[in-house]
């Protein structure tokens, strides 16, 4: 029995993907939306168990790393283990919360929505575990096309406009990535991600251009500013599950893939400076533009999405440092953003249902106290208040940035926190200091446990800020695993 | 093999890059959704030709062609649904219809 368990653990990346894709296939042919929801939850929890077990064993307990799987271009490194564990856990929580919306969806589209949600998680997980650029490309495109389809399945016609904008943006990103991968192949004779740091680069300019184009293609899908022109249209009109899939899983999945790719490319002398410059530019632009857009937003979902852009910008700035400390800080910041976004989106999903206006939050703290607590915890973490996960991510950036002489990175942290105080304060003020002017039909059709993820993610956003030892240890081990080849 | 002749390969790469740029510009600036999708397909075709000129592995080219086909199919389905829902495929008409659907929010 233990032999089978060890065999299963050795193939954790494949099993993670298999659980998700098998769940997606079953959900797709499921005759009822409730059955599809249950199947989706089961598959995403199985994938989360596989990926979290692999991450804990390798990154925390120091077991032997998981090698390449024969016949498949999958290979786990520290960043992919960390990212896949975070993403699949978030995927399971999103799948549970999706019940709040699928209960109200039509019986025809409900199963499709669950199947596509699992495809989004599978795509980004596949991109994280891929050992070469082809796998990263295939995984990112599967996730992106599934996200587009989820947005297009929304009941409101405005979502079609957003889905088409997403499709155009993603297609341009795909074209850039494809050309970038070909340039990289020409320059180093391989598209293997693990080969990047040690490659004999015959044409440094060509290789740097290739990596730059690939990062730009991924940044388009991660919603990094100024390449996030599709975000407002897609998030503003999409249905609840699509917003959860795109705002929580899609954007953070893209950031984890970028961090992993950069962690392999940065040590190469011919690539390091270019990677750093691209990520610093994208990170700084995301912090500034995302913060301004979040402050000006009057649609709750757009506000959350733009706040996510600003937070992801901080993670990209961390990765731009190019040092192990910088990549560890990027992982901590991405995890903090994931927890805050989960709490915000799932809290809003349960508290105000499909409502989009900020007015829907008025008085929600009294009407739906648990959802109010989740949104408050998220807002405090987004502000970067001490003893929250958001503070931890930014503190790690300041530490790593000052160590490398990047004083301006501290300025970016201040901008993000100031904007966070503004829009986070607005959320809290509406929750507890205003009276509802209209009746909300929030969460009326939610199924049983659909509200649990909001509380779980809110507790994570706060408690892991109090006791961050495990998270910091895992992030440091993940970076060391990439840099040194072993945990 | 295209890469056997470096001059031809560079010429092809330059043409492919130009095609990609034209496609990207058309996809971003065109007001008609069908033209946007055609621009996107040109951009993807440019990337594929560029990859071929750089002697990229066959797996990458096949994957790129498959992804381009996937985008085309999803785009075609979306345009049909947009036409059914809005009765138009002009971006300006869609944006103005969306503005009617979502009236301006009152000041906080």
Coordinates of C-alpha atoms in Angstrom, one line a residue:
Chain A
X1 CA 0.0 0.0 0.0
X2 CA 2.8 2.4 0.9
X3 CA 4.5 1.5 -2.3
X4 CA 1.5 2.7 -4.3
X5 CA 1.3 5.8 -2.2
X6 CA 5.0 6.6 -2.9
X7 CA 4.4 5.9 -6.6
X8 CA 1.4 8.3 -6.6
X9 CA 3.5 10.9 -4.8
X10 CA 6.3 10.6 -7.3
X11 CA 3.8 11.4 -10.1
X12 CA 2.0 14.3 -8.2
X13 CA 2.1 16.7 -11.1
X14 CA 0.5 14.3 -13.5
X15 CA -2.1 13.2 -10.9
X16 CA -2.9 16.9 -10.2
X17 CA -3.6 17.5 -13.9
X18 CA -5.4 14.2 -14.4
X19 CA -7.8 14.8 -11.4
X20 CA -8.7 18.3 -12.8
X21 CA -9.1 17.1 -16.4
X22 CA -11.1 14.0 -15.5
X23 CA -13.3 16.1 -13.3
X24 CA -13.8 18.6 -16.1
X25 CA -14.8 15.8 -18.5
X26 CA -17.3 14.3 -16.0
X27 CA -18.7 17.7 -15.2
X28 CA -19.1 18.4 -18.9
X29 CA -21.3 15.3 -19.5
X30 CA -23.1 15.7 -16.1
X31 CA -26.9 15.8 -16.5
X32 CA -27.5 18.2 -13.6
X33 CA -25.7 21.3 -12.4
X34 CA -25.7 20.1 -8.8
X35 CA -23.9 16.9 -9.8
X36 CA -21.5 18.9 -11.9
X37 CA -20.8 21.1 -8.8
X38 CA -20.2 18.1 -6.6
X39 CA -17.9 16.5 -9.2
X40 CA -16.0 19.8 -9.6
X41 CA -15.5 20.1 -5.9
X42 CA -14.3 16.5 -5.6
X43 CA -11.8 16.9 -8.5
X44 CA -10.5 20.2 -7.3
X45 CA -10.0 19.0 -3.8
X46 CA -8.2 15.9 -5.1
X47 CA -5.9 18.1 -7.1
X48 CA -5.3 20.4 -4.1
X49 CA -4.4 17.4 -2.0
X50 CA -1.9 16.1 -4.5
X51 CA -0.3 19.5 -5.0
X52 CA -0.2 20.5 -1.4
X53 CA 1.2 17.2 -0.3
X54 CA 4.0 17.5 -2.9
X55 CA 4.8 21.0 -1.9
X56 CA 4.9 20.2 1.9
X57 CA 7.0 17.1 1.3
X58 CA 9.6 18.8 -0.9
X59 CA 9.6 22.4 0.4
X60 CA 8.9 22.0 4.1
X61 CA 10.0 18.5 5.1
X62 CA 12.9 18.4 2.7
X63 CA 12.1 15.2 0.9
X64 CA 13.7 14.4 -2.5
X65 CA 12.5 16.6 -5.3
X66 CA 10.0 15.2 -7.9
X67 CA 11.9 14.4 -11.1
X68 CA 10.8 14.5 -14.7
X69 CA 7.9 12.2 -15.5
X70 CA 8.8 9.7 -18.3
X71 CA 7.2 10.5 -21.6
X72 CA 5.7 13.8 -20.4
X73 CA 7.2 17.2 -20.5
X74 CA 6.4 17.9 -16.8
X75 CA 8.9 18.6 -14.2
X76 CA 8.3 20.2 -10.8
X77 CA 10.7 22.8 -9.3
X78 CA 10.3 24.8 -6.1
X79 CA 8.3 27.7 -7.7
X80 CA 6.0 25.3 -9.5
X81 CA 5.3 23.3 -6.4
X82 CA 4.6 26.4 -4.3
X83 CA 2.5 28.0 -7.0
X84 CA 0.5 24.8 -7.9
X85 CA -0.3 24.2 -4.2
X86 CA -1.6 27.7 -3.8
X87 CA -3.5 27.8 -7.1
X88 CA -5.1 24.4 -6.6
X89 CA -6.1 25.2 -3.0
X90 CA -7.6 28.4 -4.3
X91 CA -9.2 26.4 -7.2
X92 CA -11.0 24.1 -4.7
X93 CA -12.3 27.1 -2.7
X94 CA -13.5 28.8 -5.9
X95 CA -15.2 25.6 -7.0
X96 CA -17.1 25.5 -3.6
X97 CA -18.0 29.2 -3.9
X98 CA -19.2 28.7 -7.5
X99 CA -22.2 26.9 -5.9
X100 CA -23.6 30.3 -4.9
X101 CA -24.0 31.1 -8.6
X102 CA -24.5 27.8 -10.3
X103 CA -27.6 27.3 -8.2
X104 CA -29.1 30.2 -10.1
X105 CA -27.6 29.3 -13.5
X106 CA -29.6 27.4 -16.2
X107 CA -29.4 23.6 -16.1
X108 CA -27.8 23.7 -19.5
X109 CA -24.9 26.0 -18.8
X110 CA -24.2 25.1 -15.1
X111 CA -22.2 21.9 -15.9
X112 CA -20.2 23.7 -18.6
X113 CA -19.2 26.4 -16.2
X114 CA -17.9 23.9 -13.7
X115 CA -16.0 22.0 -16.5
X116 CA -14.4 25.2 -17.7
X117 CA -13.5 26.3 -14.2
X118 CA -11.5 23.0 -13.8
X119 CA -9.9 23.6 -17.2
X120 CA -8.7 27.1 -16.0
X121 CA -7.0 25.5 -12.9
X122 CA -5.6 22.6 -15.0
X123 CA -4.2 25.0 -17.6
X124 CA -2.3 27.2 -15.2
X125 CA -1.2 24.2 -13.2
X126 CA 0.1 22.6 -16.4
X127 CA 1.9 25.8 -17.4
X128 CA 3.5 25.7 -13.9
X129 CA 4.6 22.1 -14.1
X130 CA 5.7 22.3 -17.8
X131 CA 9.4 21.6 -18.3
X132 CA 9.6 23.5 -21.6
X133 CA 8.2 26.6 -23.3
X134 CA 5.8 24.4 -25.4
X135 CA 4.1 23.1 -22.3
X136 CA 3.9 26.6 -20.8
X137 CA 2.3 27.8 -24.0
X138 CA -0.2 25.0 -24.2
X139 CA -1.2 25.3 -20.5
X140 CA -1.6 29.1 -20.6
X141 CA -3.7 28.9 -23.8
X142 CA -6.0 26.2 -22.4
X143 CA -6.5 28.3 -19.3
X144 CA -7.1 31.4 -21.3
X145 CA -9.6 30.0 -23.8
X146 CA -11.5 28.3 -20.9
X147 CA -11.6 31.7 -19.2
X148 CA -12.9 33.4 -22.4
X149 CA -15.6 30.7 -22.7
X150 CA -16.6 31.2 -19.0
X151 CA -17.0 34.9 -19.5
X152 CA -19.0 34.3 -22.8
X153 CA -21.4 31.9 -21.0
X154 CA -22.5 34.8 -18.6
X155 CA -26.2 35.6 -18.9
X156 CA -25.6 39.3 -19.6
X157 CA -24.9 40.3 -23.2
X158 CA -22.3 42.8 -22.2
X159 CA -20.1 39.9 -21.2
X160 CA -19.8 38.9 -24.9
X161 CA -18.1 42.2 -25.6
X162 CA -15.7 41.5 -22.7
X163 CA -15.1 37.9 -23.9
X164 CA -14.2 39.2 -27.4
X165 CA -11.8 41.7 -26.0
X166 CA -10.2 39.0 -23.9
X167 CA -9.9 36.8 -26.9
X168 CA -8.2 39.5 -29.0
X169 CA -5.8 40.3 -26.1
X170 CA -5.0 36.6 -25.5
X171 CA -4.5 36.0 -29.2
X172 CA -1.9 38.8 -29.4
X173 CA -0.2 37.4 -26.3
X174 CA -0.2 33.9 -27.9
X175 CA 1.4 35.3 -31.1
X176 CA 4.1 37.1 -29.0
X177 CA 4.8 34.1 -26.9
X178 CA 5.1 31.8 -30.0
X179 CA 7.6 34.1 -31.8
X180 CA 9.5 34.6 -28.5
X181 CA 9.8 30.8 -28.0
X182 CA 11.0 30.5 -31.6
X183 CA 13.6 33.2 -31.0
X184 CA 14.8 31.5 -27.8
X185 CA 15.1 28.2 -29.7
X186 CA 17.2 29.9 -32.4
X187 CA 19.5 31.5 -29.7
X188 CA 20.1 28.5 -27.4
X189 CA 18.9 25.5 -29.4
X190 CA 16.3 24.5 -26.8
X191 CA 13.0 25.5 -25.3
X192 CA 13.6 23.7 -22.0
X193 CA 12.9 26.0 -19.1
X194 CA 15.4 24.2 -16.9
X195 CA 18.1 24.7 -19.5
X196 CA 17.9 28.5 -19.5
X197 CA 20.2 29.3 -16.6
X198 CA 23.0 27.0 -17.8
X199 CA 22.5 27.4 -21.6
X200 CA 25.4 28.4 -23.9
X201 CA 23.7 31.4 -25.5
X202 CA 25.0 31.9 -29.1
X203 CA 23.0 35.1 -29.8
X204 CA 22.4 37.0 -26.5
X205 CA 20.3 39.7 -28.3
X206 CA 18.0 37.2 -29.9
X207 CA 17.6 35.2 -26.7
X208 CA 16.8 38.4 -24.7
X209 CA 14.2 39.4 -27.3
X210 CA 12.7 36.0 -27.1
X211 CA 12.4 35.9 -23.4
X212 CA 11.1 39.5 -23.4
X213 CA 8.3 38.6 -25.9
X214 CA 7.4 35.5 -23.9
X215 CA 7.1 37.5 -20.7
X216 CA 5.0 40.1 -22.5
X217 CA 2.7 37.4 -23.8
X218 CA 2.3 36.0 -20.3
X219 CA 1.9 39.5 -18.8
X220 CA -1.0 40.2 -21.1
X221 CA -2.8 37.1 -19.7
X222 CA -1.9 38.0 -16.1
X223 CA -3.5 41.4 -16.5
X224 CA -0.3 43.4 -15.9
X225 CA -0.6 47.1 -16.7
X226 CA -0.5 48.6 -19.2
X227 CA -1.5 45.4 -21.0
X228 CA -4.8 45.0 -19.0
X229 CA -7.1 46.9 -21.4
X230 CA -9.4 43.8 -21.5
X231 CA -9.8 43.6 -17.8
X232 CA -12.5 46.2 -17.1
X233 CA -14.8 45.0 -19.9
X234 CA -14.4 41.3 -18.9
X235 CA -14.7 41.7 -15.2
X236 CA -17.4 44.3 -15.2
X237 CA -20.1 42.2 -16.9
X238 CA -19.1 38.6 -16.4
X239 CA -21.0 36.1 -14.2
X240 CA -19.9 35.2 -10.7
X241 CA -17.9 32.0 -11.5
X242 CA -16.2 33.7 -14.4
X243 CA -15.2 36.7 -12.2
X244 CA -13.8 34.2 -9.6
X245 CA -11.9 32.2 -12.2
X246 CA -10.5 35.2 -13.9
X247 CA -9.8 37.5 -10.9
X248 CA -8.5 34.9 -8.5
X249 CA -7.1 32.0 -10.6
X250 CA -6.3 33.6 -13.9
X251 CA -4.4 36.6 -12.8
X252 CA -2.5 34.9 -10.0
X253 CA -1.8 31.8 -12.2
X254 CA -0.2 34.1 -14.8
X255 CA 1.9 35.8 -12.1
X256 CA 3.2 32.4 -10.7
X257 CA 4.1 31.3 -14.2
X258 CA 6.0 34.6 -14.9
X259 CA 7.8 34.3 -11.6
X260 CA 8.8 30.7 -12.3
X261 CA 10.0 31.6 -15.9
X262 CA 11.9 34.6 -14.6
X263 CA 13.5 32.5 -11.8
X264 CA 15.0 30.2 -14.4
X265 CA 16.0 32.9 -16.9
X266 CA 17.4 35.5 -14.4
X267 CA 20.6 33.6 -13.5
X268 CA 21.7 33.5 -17.2
X269 CA 24.1 36.4 -17.6
X270 CA 22.8 37.2 -21.1
X271 CA 19.2 37.2 -20.0
X272 CA 19.2 38.5 -16.4
X273 CA 19.3 42.2 -17.1
X274 CA 16.6 42.0 -19.8
X275 CA 14.3 40.0 -17.6
X276 CA 14.8 42.4 -14.8
X277 CA 14.1 45.4 -16.9
X278 CA 10.9 44.0 -18.4
X279 CA 9.6 42.9 -15.0
X280 CA 10.5 46.1 -13.3
X281 CA 8.7 48.1 -16.0
X282 CA 5.6 45.9 -15.9
X283 CA 5.6 45.9 -12.1
X284 CA 6.0 49.7 -11.7
X285 CA 3.3 50.3 -14.3
X286 CA 1.0 47.8 -12.6
X287 CA 1.4 49.4 -9.2
X288 CA 0.7 52.9 -10.4
X289 CA -2.0 52.2 -13.1
X290 CA -3.7 49.5 -11.0
X291 CA -3.8 51.7 -7.9
X292 CA -5.3 54.7 -9.9
X293 CA -7.8 52.5 -11.6
X294 CA -8.9 50.9 -8.3
X295 CA -9.3 54.2 -6.6
X296 CA -11.5 55.5 -9.4
X297 CA -13.5 52.3 -9.8
X298 CA -17.3 52.3 -9.0
X299 CA -18.0 48.8 -10.0
X300 CA -17.1 46.4 -7.2
X301 CA -15.7 43.7 -9.4
X302 CA -13.6 46.1 -11.4
X303 CA -12.3 47.6 -8.1
X304 CA -11.2 44.2 -6.9
X305 CA -9.6 43.4 -10.3
X306 CA -7.6 46.6 -10.4
X307 CA -6.6 46.2 -6.8
X308 CA -5.3 42.7 -7.8
X309 CA -3.3 44.3 -10.7
X310 CA -1.6 46.7 -8.2
X311 CA -0.8 43.8 -5.8
X312 CA 0.5 41.6 -8.7
X313 CA 2.7 44.6 -9.7
X314 CA 4.4 44.4 -6.3
X315 CA 5.0 40.7 -6.9
X316 CA 6.5 41.5 -10.4
X317 CA 8.8 44.1 -8.8
X318 CA 10.0 41.5 -6.3
X319 CA 10.7 39.1 -9.2
X320 CA 12.5 41.9 -11.1
X321 CA 15.2 42.0 -8.4
X322 CA 16.4 38.7 -9.9
X323 CA 17.8 37.4 -6.6
X324 CA 16.7 34.4 -4.5
X325 CA 15.4 36.9 -1.9
X326 CA 13.4 38.7 -4.5
X327 CA 11.8 35.6 -5.9
X328 CA 10.9 34.4 -2.4
X329 CA 9.3 37.8 -1.8
X330 CA 7.4 37.5 -5.1
X331 CA 6.0 34.1 -4.0
X332 CA 5.0 35.5 -0.6
X333 CA 3.4 38.6 -2.2
X334 CA 1.5 36.4 -4.8
X335 CA 0.2 34.2 -2.0
X336 CA -0.9 37.2 0.0
X337 CA -2.7 38.6 -3.0
X338 CA -4.3 35.2 -3.7
X339 CA -5.7 35.0 -0.1
X340 CA -6.9 38.7 -0.2
X341 CA -8.6 38.3 -3.6
X342 CA -10.2 35.0 -2.5
X343 CA -11.6 36.6 0.6
X344 CA -12.8 39.7 -1.3
X345 CA -14.4 37.9 -4.3
X346 CA -15.9 35.0 -2.3
X347 CA -17.1 37.4 0.4
X348 CA -18.8 39.6 -2.2
X349 CA -20.2 36.6 -4.0
X350 CA -21.9 35.4 -0.8
X351 CA -22.8 38.9 0.5
X352 CA -24.1 40.7 -2.6
X353 CA -24.5 37.8 -5.1
X354 CA -24.5 39.1 -8.7
X355 CA -24.7 42.8 -7.8
X356 CA -21.9 44.9 -9.3
X357 CA -22.3 48.4 -7.9
X358 CA -20.4 49.5 -4.7
X359 CA -23.8 50.6 -3.4
X360 CA -24.6 46.9 -2.9
X361 CA -22.1 46.8 0.0
X362 CA -24.0 49.5 1.9
X363 CA -25.0 48.0 5.3
X364 CA -23.8 44.5 4.3
X365 CA -21.8 44.2 7.6
X366 CA -25.1 44.0 9.5
X367 CA -27.0 42.1 6.8
X368 CA -24.4 39.4 6.1
X369 CA -21.8 39.6 9.0
X370 CA -19.6 36.7 7.9
X371 CA -19.3 38.0 4.4
X372 CA -18.6 41.5 5.8
X373 CA -15.8 40.1 8.0
X374 CA -14.3 38.4 4.9
X375 CA -14.3 41.6 2.8
X376 CA -12.9 43.6 5.8
X377 CA -10.1 41.1 6.3
X378 CA -9.3 41.3 2.6
X379 CA -9.4 45.1 2.6
X380 CA -7.0 45.3 5.6
X381 CA -4.6 42.9 3.9
X382 CA -4.7 44.9 0.7
X383 CA -3.9 48.0 2.7
X384 CA -0.8 46.2 3.9
X385 CA -1.7 46.7 7.6
X386 CA 0.9 45.2 10.0
X387 CA 0.2 41.6 11.1
X388 CA -1.6 40.7 7.9
X389 CA -0.3 38.6 5.0
X390 CA -0.3 41.8 2.7
X391 CA 2.1 43.5 5.1
X392 CA 4.4 40.4 5.0
X393 CA 4.6 40.5 1.2
X394 CA 5.5 44.1 1.0
X395 CA 7.9 43.9 3.9
X396 CA 9.8 41.2 2.1
X397 CA 10.0 43.5 -1.0
X398 CA 11.4 46.3 1.0
X399 CA 13.9 44.0 2.6
X400 CA 15.0 42.5 -0.7
X401 CA 14.8 45.8 -2.6
X402 CA 16.9 47.8 0.0
X403 CA 19.4 45.0 0.0
X404 CA 19.8 45.4 -3.7
X405 CA 19.8 49.2 -3.6
X406 CA 16.4 49.5 -5.2
X407 CA 15.1 52.3 -2.9
X408 CA 12.4 53.2 -5.4
X409 CA 10.8 49.8 -4.8
X410 CA 10.0 51.0 -1.3
X411 CA 8.2 54.0 -3.0
X412 CA 6.1 51.5 -5.0
X413 CA 5.1 49.8 -1.8
X414 CA 4.0 53.1 -0.3
X415 CA 1.9 53.9 -3.4
X416 CA 0.2 50.5 -3.2
X417 CA -0.5 50.9 0.5
X418 CA -1.8 54.4 0.2
X419 CA -4.1 53.4 -2.6
X420 CA -5.1 50.3 -0.6
X421 CA -6.0 52.6 2.4
X422 CA -8.2 54.6 0.1
X423 CA -10.2 51.9 -1.7
X424 CA -10.1 49.4 1.2
X425 CA -11.3 52.2 3.5
X426 CA -14.2 52.8 1.1
X427 CA -15.2 49.2 1.2
X428 CA -15.1 49.1 5.0
X429 CA -17.0 52.4 5.3
X430 CA -19.8 51.1 3.0
X431 CA -20.0 47.8 4.9
X432 CA -20.4 49.2 8.4
X433 CA -21.2 53.0 8.2
X434 CA -23.9 53.2 5.6
X435 CA -27.5 52.1 5.4
X436 CA -28.8 50.0 2.6
X437 CA -30.9 52.0 0.2
X438 CA -32.1 49.0 -1.8
X439 CA -33.0 45.5 -1.0
X440 CA -30.3 43.0 -1.9
X441 CA -31.1 39.5 -3.0
X442 CA -27.6 38.4 -2.2
X443 CA -26.8 34.8 -1.6
X444 CA -30.4 33.7 -1.5
X445 CA -29.8 30.8 -3.9
X446 CA -26.5 29.6 -2.5
X447 CA -26.0 26.0 -1.8
X448 CA -25.0 25.0 1.8
X449 CA -21.2 25.2 2.1
X450 CA -20.7 27.8 -0.6
X451 CA -19.9 30.5 2.0
X452 CA -17.1 28.6 3.7
X453 CA -14.3 29.6 1.4
X454 CA -14.9 33.3 2.3
X455 CA -14.1 32.6 5.9
X456 CA -11.2 30.2 5.2
X457 CA -9.5 32.8 3.0
X458 CA -10.2 35.6 5.4
X459 CA -8.7 33.6 8.3
X460 CA -5.7 32.8 6.1
X461 CA -5.2 36.4 5.1
X462 CA -4.9 37.4 8.8
X463 CA -3.6 34.4 10.6
X464 CA -0.7 33.7 8.3
X465 CA 0.4 37.3 8.9
X466 CA 0.6 36.5 12.6
X467 CA 2.4 33.1 12.2
X468 CA 4.2 33.3 8.9
X469 CA 7.0 30.8 9.6
X470 CA 5.7 28.0 7.5
X471 CA 4.9 30.2 4.5
X472 CA 8.3 32.0 4.6
X473 CA 10.1 28.7 4.9
X474 CA 8.2 27.3 2.0
X475 CA 8.9 30.4 -0.2
X476 CA 12.6 30.3 0.7
X477 CA 12.9 26.6 0.0
X478 CA 11.0 27.1 -3.3
X479 CA 13.5 29.7 -4.5
X480 CA 16.5 27.7 -3.3
X481 CA 15.2 24.7 -5.2
X482 CA 15.2 26.7 -8.4
X483 CA 18.5 28.4 -7.8
X484 CA 20.4 25.5 -6.5
X485 CA 18.6 22.6 -8.2
X486 CA 17.6 21.0 -4.9
X487 CA 15.6 21.9 -1.8
Chain B
X1 CA 14.9 23.9 -44.9
X2 CA 14.3 27.6 -44.8
X3 CA 17.1 28.3 -42.3
X4 CA 19.7 26.8 -44.8
X5 CA 19.7 30.1 -46.6
X6 CA 20.4 32.9 -44.0
X7 CA 19.4 35.7 -46.3
X8 CA 16.1 34.1 -47.2
X9 CA 15.5 33.2 -43.6
X10 CA 16.1 36.8 -42.5
X11 CA 13.8 38.2 -45.3
X12 CA 11.1 35.7 -44.2
X13 CA 11.5 36.7 -40.6
X14 CA 11.3 40.4 -41.4
X15 CA 8.1 39.8 -43.5
X16 CA 6.6 37.7 -40.7
X17 CA 7.4 40.3 -38.1
X18 CA 5.7 42.9 -40.3
X19 CA 2.7 40.7 -40.7
X20 CA 2.5 40.2 -37.0
X21 CA 2.7 44.0 -36.3
X22 CA 0.1 44.7 -39.0
X23 CA -2.2 42.1 -37.4
X24 CA -1.7 43.4 -33.9
X25 CA -2.5 47.0 -35.0
X26 CA -5.6 45.9 -36.9
X27 CA -6.8 43.8 -34.0
X28 CA -6.4 46.7 -31.6
X29 CA -7.6 49.6 -33.7
X30 CA -10.3 48.3 -36.0
X31 CA -13.8 49.2 -35.1
X32 CA -15.4 46.2 -36.8
X33 CA -15.2 42.9 -34.7
X34 CA -14.7 40.8 -37.8
X35 CA -11.8 42.9 -38.9
X36 CA -10.3 42.6 -35.4
X37 CA -10.5 38.8 -35.6
X38 CA -9.0 38.8 -39.1
X39 CA -6.2 41.0 -37.7
X40 CA -5.6 38.6 -34.9
X41 CA -5.3 35.7 -37.4
X42 CA -2.8 37.7 -39.4
X43 CA -0.8 38.3 -36.2
X44 CA -0.8 34.6 -35.4
X45 CA 0.1 33.7 -39.0
X46 CA 3.0 36.1 -38.8
X47 CA 4.2 34.5 -35.6
X48 CA 3.9 31.0 -37.2
X49 CA 5.8 32.1 -40.3
X50 CA 8.4 33.8 -38.1
X51 CA 8.8 30.6 -36.1
X52 CA 9.2 28.6 -39.3
X53 CA 11.8 31.0 -40.6
X54 CA 13.7 30.6 -37.3
X55 CA 13.6 26.8 -37.8
X56 CA 11.6 26.2 -34.7
X57 CA 10.8 22.6 -33.8
X58 CA 7.8 21.0 -35.6
X59 CA 6.0 20.5 -32.2
X60 CA 6.0 24.3 -31.6
X61 CA 4.7 25.0 -35.1
X62 CA 2.0 22.4 -34.8
X63 CA 1.0 23.7 -31.4
X64 CA 0.9 27.2 -32.7
X65 CA -1.3 26.2 -35.6
X66 CA -3.6 24.4 -33.2
X67 CA -3.9 27.4 -30.9
X68 CA -4.6 29.7 -33.9
X69 CA -7.3 27.3 -35.0
X70 CA -8.8 27.3 -31.5
X71 CA -8.8 31.1 -31.4
X72 CA -10.5 31.3 -34.8
X73 CA -13.2 28.8 -33.7
X74 CA -14.0 30.6 -30.5
X75 CA -13.9 34.0 -32.2
X76 CA -16.3 32.8 -34.9
X77 CA -18.7 31.5 -32.2
X78 CA -18.4 34.8 -30.3
X79 CA -19.1 37.0 -33.3
X80 CA -22.2 34.9 -34.1
X81 CA -23.5 35.4 -30.5
X82 CA -22.6 39.1 -30.5
X83 CA -24.6 39.5 -33.8
X84 CA -27.5 37.7 -32.3
X85 CA -27.4 39.6 -29.0
X86 CA -26.7 43.2 -30.3
X87 CA -27.7 43.0 -34.0
X88 CA -24.3 44.6 -34.8
X89 CA -20.6 43.8 -35.0
X90 CA -19.3 47.4 -34.8
X91 CA -17.4 48.0 -31.5
X92 CA -18.9 51.5 -31.1
X93 CA -22.5 50.2 -31.3
X94 CA -21.7 47.5 -28.8
X95 CA -20.1 50.0 -26.4
X96 CA -23.1 52.4 -26.6
X97 CA -25.5 49.5 -26.1
X98 CA -23.6 48.4 -23.0
X99 CA -23.7 52.0 -21.8
X100 CA -27.5 51.9 -22.0
X101 CA -27.6 48.5 -20.2
X102 CA -25.6 49.9 -17.3
X103 CA -26.7 53.4 -16.5
X104 CA -24.2 55.7 -14.7
X105 CA -24.0 55.0 -11.0
X106 CA -25.1 57.8 -8.6
X107 CA -22.3 59.7 -6.9
X108 CA -21.2 58.2 -3.6

